[in-house]
Short mmCIF file of C-alpha atoms in Angstrom, two decimals:
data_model
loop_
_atom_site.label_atom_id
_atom_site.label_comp_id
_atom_site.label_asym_id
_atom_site.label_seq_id
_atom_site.Cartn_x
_atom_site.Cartn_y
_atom_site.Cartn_z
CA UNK A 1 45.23 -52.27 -12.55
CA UNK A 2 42.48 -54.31 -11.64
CA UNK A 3 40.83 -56.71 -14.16
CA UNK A 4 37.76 -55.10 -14.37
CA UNK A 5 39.71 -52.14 -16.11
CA UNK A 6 41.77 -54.03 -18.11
CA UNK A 7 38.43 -55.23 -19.60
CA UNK A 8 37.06 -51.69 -19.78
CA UNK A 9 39.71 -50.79 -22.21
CA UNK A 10 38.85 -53.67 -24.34
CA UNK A 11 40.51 -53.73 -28.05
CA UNK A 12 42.37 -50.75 -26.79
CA UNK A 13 46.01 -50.92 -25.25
CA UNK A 14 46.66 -48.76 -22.14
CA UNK A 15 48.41 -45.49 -23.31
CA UNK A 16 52.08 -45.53 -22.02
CA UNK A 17 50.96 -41.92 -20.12
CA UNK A 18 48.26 -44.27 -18.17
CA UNK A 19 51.52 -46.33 -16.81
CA UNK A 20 53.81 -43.57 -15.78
CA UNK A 21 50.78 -41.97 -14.19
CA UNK A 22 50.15 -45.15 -11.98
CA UNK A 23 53.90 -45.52 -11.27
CA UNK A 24 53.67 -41.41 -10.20
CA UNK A 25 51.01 -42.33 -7.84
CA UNK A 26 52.96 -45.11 -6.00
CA UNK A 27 55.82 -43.16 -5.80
CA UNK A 28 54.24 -40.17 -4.11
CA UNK A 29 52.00 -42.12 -1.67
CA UNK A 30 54.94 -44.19 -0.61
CA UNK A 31 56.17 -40.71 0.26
CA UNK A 32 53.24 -39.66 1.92
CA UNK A 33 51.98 -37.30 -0.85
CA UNK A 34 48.93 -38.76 -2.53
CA UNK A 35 47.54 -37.67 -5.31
CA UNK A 36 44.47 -36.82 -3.69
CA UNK A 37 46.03 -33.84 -2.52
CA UNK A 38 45.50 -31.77 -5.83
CA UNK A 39 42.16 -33.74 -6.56
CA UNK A 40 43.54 -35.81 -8.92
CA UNK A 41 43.38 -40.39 -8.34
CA UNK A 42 44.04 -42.98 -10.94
CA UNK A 43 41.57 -45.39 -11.40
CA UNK A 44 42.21 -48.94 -10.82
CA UNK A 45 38.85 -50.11 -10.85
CA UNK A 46 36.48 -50.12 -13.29
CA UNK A 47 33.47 -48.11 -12.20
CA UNK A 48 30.98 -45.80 -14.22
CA UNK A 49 27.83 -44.24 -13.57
CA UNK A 50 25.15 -44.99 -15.45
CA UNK A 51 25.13 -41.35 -17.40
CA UNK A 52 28.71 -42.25 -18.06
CA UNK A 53 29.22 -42.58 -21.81
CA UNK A 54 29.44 -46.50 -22.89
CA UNK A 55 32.65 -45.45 -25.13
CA UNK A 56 34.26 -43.35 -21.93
CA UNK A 57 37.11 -44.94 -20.42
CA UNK A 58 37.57 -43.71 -16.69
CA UNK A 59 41.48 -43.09 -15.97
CA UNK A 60 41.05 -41.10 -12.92
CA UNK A 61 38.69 -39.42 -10.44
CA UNK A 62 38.92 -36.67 -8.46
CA UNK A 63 37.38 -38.08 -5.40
CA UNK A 64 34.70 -36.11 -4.64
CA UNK A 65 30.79 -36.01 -6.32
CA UNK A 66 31.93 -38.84 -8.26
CA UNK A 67 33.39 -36.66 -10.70
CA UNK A 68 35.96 -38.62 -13.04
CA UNK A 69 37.76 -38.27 -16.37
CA UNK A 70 37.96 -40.62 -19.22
CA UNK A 71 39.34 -41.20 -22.81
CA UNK A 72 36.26 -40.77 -25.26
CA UNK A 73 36.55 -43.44 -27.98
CA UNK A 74 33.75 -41.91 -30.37
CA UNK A 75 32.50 -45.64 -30.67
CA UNK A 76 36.13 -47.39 -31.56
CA UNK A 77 36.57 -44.59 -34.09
CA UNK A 78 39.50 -43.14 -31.77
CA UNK A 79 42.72 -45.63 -33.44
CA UNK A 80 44.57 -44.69 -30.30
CA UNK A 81 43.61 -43.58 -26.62
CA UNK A 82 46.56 -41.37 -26.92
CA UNK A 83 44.48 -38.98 -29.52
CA UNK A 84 41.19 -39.36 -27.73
CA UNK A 85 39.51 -36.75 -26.44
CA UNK A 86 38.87 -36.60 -22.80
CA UNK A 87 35.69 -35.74 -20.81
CA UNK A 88 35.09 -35.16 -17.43
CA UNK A 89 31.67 -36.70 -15.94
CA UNK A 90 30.54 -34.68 -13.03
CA UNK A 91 27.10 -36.93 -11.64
CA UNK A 92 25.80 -34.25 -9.41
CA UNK A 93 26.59 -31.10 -12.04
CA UNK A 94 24.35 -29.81 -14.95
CA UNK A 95 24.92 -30.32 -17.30
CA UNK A 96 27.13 -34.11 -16.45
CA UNK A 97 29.21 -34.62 -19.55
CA UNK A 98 31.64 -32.02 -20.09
CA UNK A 99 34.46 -32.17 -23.02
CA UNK A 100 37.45 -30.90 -21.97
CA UNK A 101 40.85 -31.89 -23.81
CA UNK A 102 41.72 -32.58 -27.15
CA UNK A 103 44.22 -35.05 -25.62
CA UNK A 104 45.42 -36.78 -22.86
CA UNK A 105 48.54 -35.05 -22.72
CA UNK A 106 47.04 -31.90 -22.76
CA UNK A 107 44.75 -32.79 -19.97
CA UNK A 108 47.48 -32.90 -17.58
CA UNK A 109 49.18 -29.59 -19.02
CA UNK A 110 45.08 -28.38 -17.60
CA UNK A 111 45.33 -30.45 -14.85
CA UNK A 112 49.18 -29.04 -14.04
CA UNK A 113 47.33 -24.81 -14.52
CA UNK A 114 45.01 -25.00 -11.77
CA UNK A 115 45.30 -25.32 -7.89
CA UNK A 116 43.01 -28.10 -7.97
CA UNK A 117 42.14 -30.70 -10.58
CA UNK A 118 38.45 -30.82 -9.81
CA UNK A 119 38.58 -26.76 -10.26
CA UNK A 120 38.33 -28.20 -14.31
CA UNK A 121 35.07 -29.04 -14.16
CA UNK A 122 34.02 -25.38 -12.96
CA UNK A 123 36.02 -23.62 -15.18
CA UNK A 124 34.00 -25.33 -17.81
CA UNK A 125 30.95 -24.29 -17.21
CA UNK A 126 32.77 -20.65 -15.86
CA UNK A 127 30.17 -17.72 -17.24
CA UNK A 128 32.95 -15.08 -15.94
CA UNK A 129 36.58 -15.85 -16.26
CA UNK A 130 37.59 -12.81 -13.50
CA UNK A 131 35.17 -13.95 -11.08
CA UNK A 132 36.08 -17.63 -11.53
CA UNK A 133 40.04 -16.34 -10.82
CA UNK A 134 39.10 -14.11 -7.80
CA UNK A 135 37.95 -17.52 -6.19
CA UNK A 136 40.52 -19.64 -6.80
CA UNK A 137 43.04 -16.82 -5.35
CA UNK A 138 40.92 -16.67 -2.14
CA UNK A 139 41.10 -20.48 -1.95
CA UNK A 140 44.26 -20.68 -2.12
CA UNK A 141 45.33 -17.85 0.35
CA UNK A 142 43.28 -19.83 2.77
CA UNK A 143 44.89 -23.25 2.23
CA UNK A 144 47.03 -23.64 5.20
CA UNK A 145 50.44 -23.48 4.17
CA UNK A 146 51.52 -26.62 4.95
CA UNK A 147 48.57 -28.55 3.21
CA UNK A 148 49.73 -25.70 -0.07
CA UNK A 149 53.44 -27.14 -0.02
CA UNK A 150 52.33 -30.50 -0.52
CA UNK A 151 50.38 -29.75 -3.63
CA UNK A 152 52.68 -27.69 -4.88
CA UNK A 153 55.58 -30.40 -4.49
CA UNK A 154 52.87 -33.16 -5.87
CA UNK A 155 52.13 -30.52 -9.35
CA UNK A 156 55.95 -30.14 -9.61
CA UNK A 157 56.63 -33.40 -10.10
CA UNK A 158 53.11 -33.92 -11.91
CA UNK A 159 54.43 -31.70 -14.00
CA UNK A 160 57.98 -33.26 -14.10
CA UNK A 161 56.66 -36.47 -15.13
CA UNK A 162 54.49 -35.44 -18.13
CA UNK A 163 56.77 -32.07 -19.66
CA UNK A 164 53.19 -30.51 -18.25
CA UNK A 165 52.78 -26.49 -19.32
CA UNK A 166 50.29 -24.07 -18.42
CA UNK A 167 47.84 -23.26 -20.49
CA UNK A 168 45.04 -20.69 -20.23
CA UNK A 169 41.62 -22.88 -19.52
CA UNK A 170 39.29 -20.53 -20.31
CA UNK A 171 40.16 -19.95 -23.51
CA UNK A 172 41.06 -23.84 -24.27
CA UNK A 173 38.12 -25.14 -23.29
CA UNK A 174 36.08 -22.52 -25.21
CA UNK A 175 38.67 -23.64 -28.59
CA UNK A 176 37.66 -27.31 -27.92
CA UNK A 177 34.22 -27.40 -27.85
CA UNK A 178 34.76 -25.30 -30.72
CA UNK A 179 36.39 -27.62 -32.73
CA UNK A 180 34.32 -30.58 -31.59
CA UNK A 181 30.72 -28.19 -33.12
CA UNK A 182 32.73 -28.77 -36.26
CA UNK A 183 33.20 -32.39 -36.34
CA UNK A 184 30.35 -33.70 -35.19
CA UNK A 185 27.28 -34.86 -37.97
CA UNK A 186 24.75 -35.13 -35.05
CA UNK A 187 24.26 -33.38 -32.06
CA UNK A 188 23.40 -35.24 -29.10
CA UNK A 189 21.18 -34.80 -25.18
CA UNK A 190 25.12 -34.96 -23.56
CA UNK A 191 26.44 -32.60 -25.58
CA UNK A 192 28.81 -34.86 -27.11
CA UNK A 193 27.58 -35.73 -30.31
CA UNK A 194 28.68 -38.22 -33.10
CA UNK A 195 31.20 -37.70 -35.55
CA UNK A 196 30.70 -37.62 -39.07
CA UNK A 197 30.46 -35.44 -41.79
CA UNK A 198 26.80 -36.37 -43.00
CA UNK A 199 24.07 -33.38 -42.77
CA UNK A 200 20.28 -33.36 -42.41
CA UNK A 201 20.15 -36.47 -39.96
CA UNK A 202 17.48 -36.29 -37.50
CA UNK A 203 17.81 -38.10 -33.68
CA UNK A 204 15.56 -39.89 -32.02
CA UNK A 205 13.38 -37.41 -29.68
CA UNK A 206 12.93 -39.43 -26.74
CA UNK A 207 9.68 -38.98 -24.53
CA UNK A 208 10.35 -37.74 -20.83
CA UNK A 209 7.29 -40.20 -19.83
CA UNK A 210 8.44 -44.24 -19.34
CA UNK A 211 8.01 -45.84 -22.52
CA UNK A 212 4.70 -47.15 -23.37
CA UNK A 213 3.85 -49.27 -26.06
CA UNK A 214 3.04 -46.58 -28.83
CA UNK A 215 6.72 -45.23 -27.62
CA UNK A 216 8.28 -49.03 -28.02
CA UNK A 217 6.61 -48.84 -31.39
CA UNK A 218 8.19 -45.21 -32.27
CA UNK A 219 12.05 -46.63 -31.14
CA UNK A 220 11.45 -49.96 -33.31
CA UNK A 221 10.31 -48.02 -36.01
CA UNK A 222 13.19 -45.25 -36.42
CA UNK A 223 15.92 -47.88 -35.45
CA UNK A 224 14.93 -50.19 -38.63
CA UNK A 225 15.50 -46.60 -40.94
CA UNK A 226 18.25 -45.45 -38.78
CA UNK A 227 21.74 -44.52 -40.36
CA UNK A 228 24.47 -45.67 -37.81
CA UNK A 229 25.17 -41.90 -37.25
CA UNK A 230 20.89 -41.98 -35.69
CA UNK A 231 21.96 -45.38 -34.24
CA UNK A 232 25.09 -43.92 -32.32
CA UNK A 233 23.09 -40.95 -31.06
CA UNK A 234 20.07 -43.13 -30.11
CA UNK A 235 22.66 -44.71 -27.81
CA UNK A 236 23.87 -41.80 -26.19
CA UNK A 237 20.34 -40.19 -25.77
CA UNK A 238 19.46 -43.25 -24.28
CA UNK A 239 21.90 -43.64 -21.48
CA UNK A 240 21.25 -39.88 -21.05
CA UNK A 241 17.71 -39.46 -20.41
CA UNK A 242 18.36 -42.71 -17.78
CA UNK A 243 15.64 -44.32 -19.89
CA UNK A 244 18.13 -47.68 -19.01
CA UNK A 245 18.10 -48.58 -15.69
CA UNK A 246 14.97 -49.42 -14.04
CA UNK A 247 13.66 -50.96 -18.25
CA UNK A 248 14.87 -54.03 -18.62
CA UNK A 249 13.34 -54.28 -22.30
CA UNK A 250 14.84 -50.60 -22.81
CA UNK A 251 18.47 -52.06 -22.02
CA UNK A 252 17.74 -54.93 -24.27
CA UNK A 253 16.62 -53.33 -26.51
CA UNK A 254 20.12 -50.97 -26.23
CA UNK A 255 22.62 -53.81 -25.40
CA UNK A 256 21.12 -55.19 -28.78
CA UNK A 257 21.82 -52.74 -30.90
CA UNK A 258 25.44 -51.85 -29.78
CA UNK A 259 26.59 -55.48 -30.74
CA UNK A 260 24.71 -55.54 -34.10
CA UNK A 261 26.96 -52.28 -34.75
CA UNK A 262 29.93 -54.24 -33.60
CA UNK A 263 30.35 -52.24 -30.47
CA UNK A 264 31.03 -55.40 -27.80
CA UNK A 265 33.50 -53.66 -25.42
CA UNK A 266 30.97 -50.12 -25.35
CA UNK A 267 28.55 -53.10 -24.27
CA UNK A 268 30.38 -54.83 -21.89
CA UNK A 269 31.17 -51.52 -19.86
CA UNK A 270 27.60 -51.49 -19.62
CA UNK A 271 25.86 -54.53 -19.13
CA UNK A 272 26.66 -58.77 -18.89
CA UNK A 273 27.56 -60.37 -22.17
#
């Protein structure tokens, strides 16, 4: 693991499932079966888009469309990685941010129920669960059968590794974003929200125009008022809406207020400290 991700994680230890997974992929390539196979990669390098949640940790990609999977730390509020819910970013998808796993043990029991990993991200935003398993069985009839051993030997011992089960993904994903409706005090652009248990918070509405100076004045205003639930979501809008990259007072203005709420290693993900 290359420093750069060992710095990602930050005050966080890397989950003993992270380890075996990396020690799964040498195995297998060393075999000549990489994981690439079933569109699922470890990550050894830090790298995030900049729509990529600061408090996503990447552990794997799928290696195509820069789609990649993460532990969501809710801000540090996570205690362990192992309980942390896991989203998949998808860059060139709308919407980007898509919750998918209560866990990351049961992301590999979804990883281990479909032909492909990067199928996840479809079946998440699947309007019609028949249609979306009429594909996938006309994909896989025309994998060539050789290519469709390989997977299947990489998933058995995917599955091996982890005491993976099948689950039904439709109806999981639909139950987690359920449950995450209910936990969450303020909804957010990424569809992620922040947790908490307050009501009757308001976010920041940010403009879709580049900030001017009556906007700078809006931001400074709400952010001196703010509750750190508005705070957190002001953060998440902001990376969002891409207000960020090309506004150097806008990231300022955002790398300042993640370390006055204590949030150093959302910031370093993000920008130099």
């Amino acid at each position: 693991m290359n420093q750069s991700l060992t710095l990602a994680y930050g005050s966080y230890h890397v989950p003993e499932l992270i380890r075996q997974f990396y020690e799964l992929d040498r195995q297998l390539e060393s075999e000549g079966l990489p994981m690439g196979l079933i569109g699922l990669r470890p990550v050894y390098d830090y790298f995030g888009y900049f729509i990529t949640p600061p408090d996503l940790i990447p552990f794997a990609d799928t290696g195509g469309d820069g789609i990649h999977f993460g532990f969501l730390t809710d801000f540090g509020r996570a205690e362990r990685l192992e309980t942390a819910p896991i989203v998949c970013v998808t860059p060139t998808n709308d919407p980007p941010i898509r919750l998918i796993a209560r866990n990351i043990r049961e992301f590999f029991d979804l990883a281990c129920s479909v032909p492909y990993v990067e199928d996840l991200e479809q079946w998440w935003s699947c309007q019609d669960e028949m249609a979306m398993k009429q594909r996938t069985e006309e994909w896989i009839a025309e994998t060539p059968s050789r290519i469709r051993k390989q997977r299947e030997e990489v998933f058995r011992r995917l599955r091996s590794a982890f005491g993976a089960v099948e689950r039904d993904v439709y109806t999981y994903m639909r139950q987690v974003l359920r449950e995450r409706e209910q936990q969450i005090a303020l909804p957010t652009m990424d569809g992620l929200g922040v947790l908490g248990t307050k009501t009757g918070l308001r976010r920041y509405e940010f403009s879709f125009q580049p900030p001017d100076e009556q906007e700078w004045s809006r931001m400074r205003e709400f952010l001196v008022n703010a509750q750190t639930e508005q705070k957190l979501a002001f953060i998440r809008d902001a990376f969002f809406r891409f207000i960020l990259p090309d506004d150097t007072a806008a990231a300022e203005l955002v790398r300042e207020l993640m370390l006055s709420l204590g949030l150093r290693d959302e910031a370093a993900r993000k920008f130099e400290l």
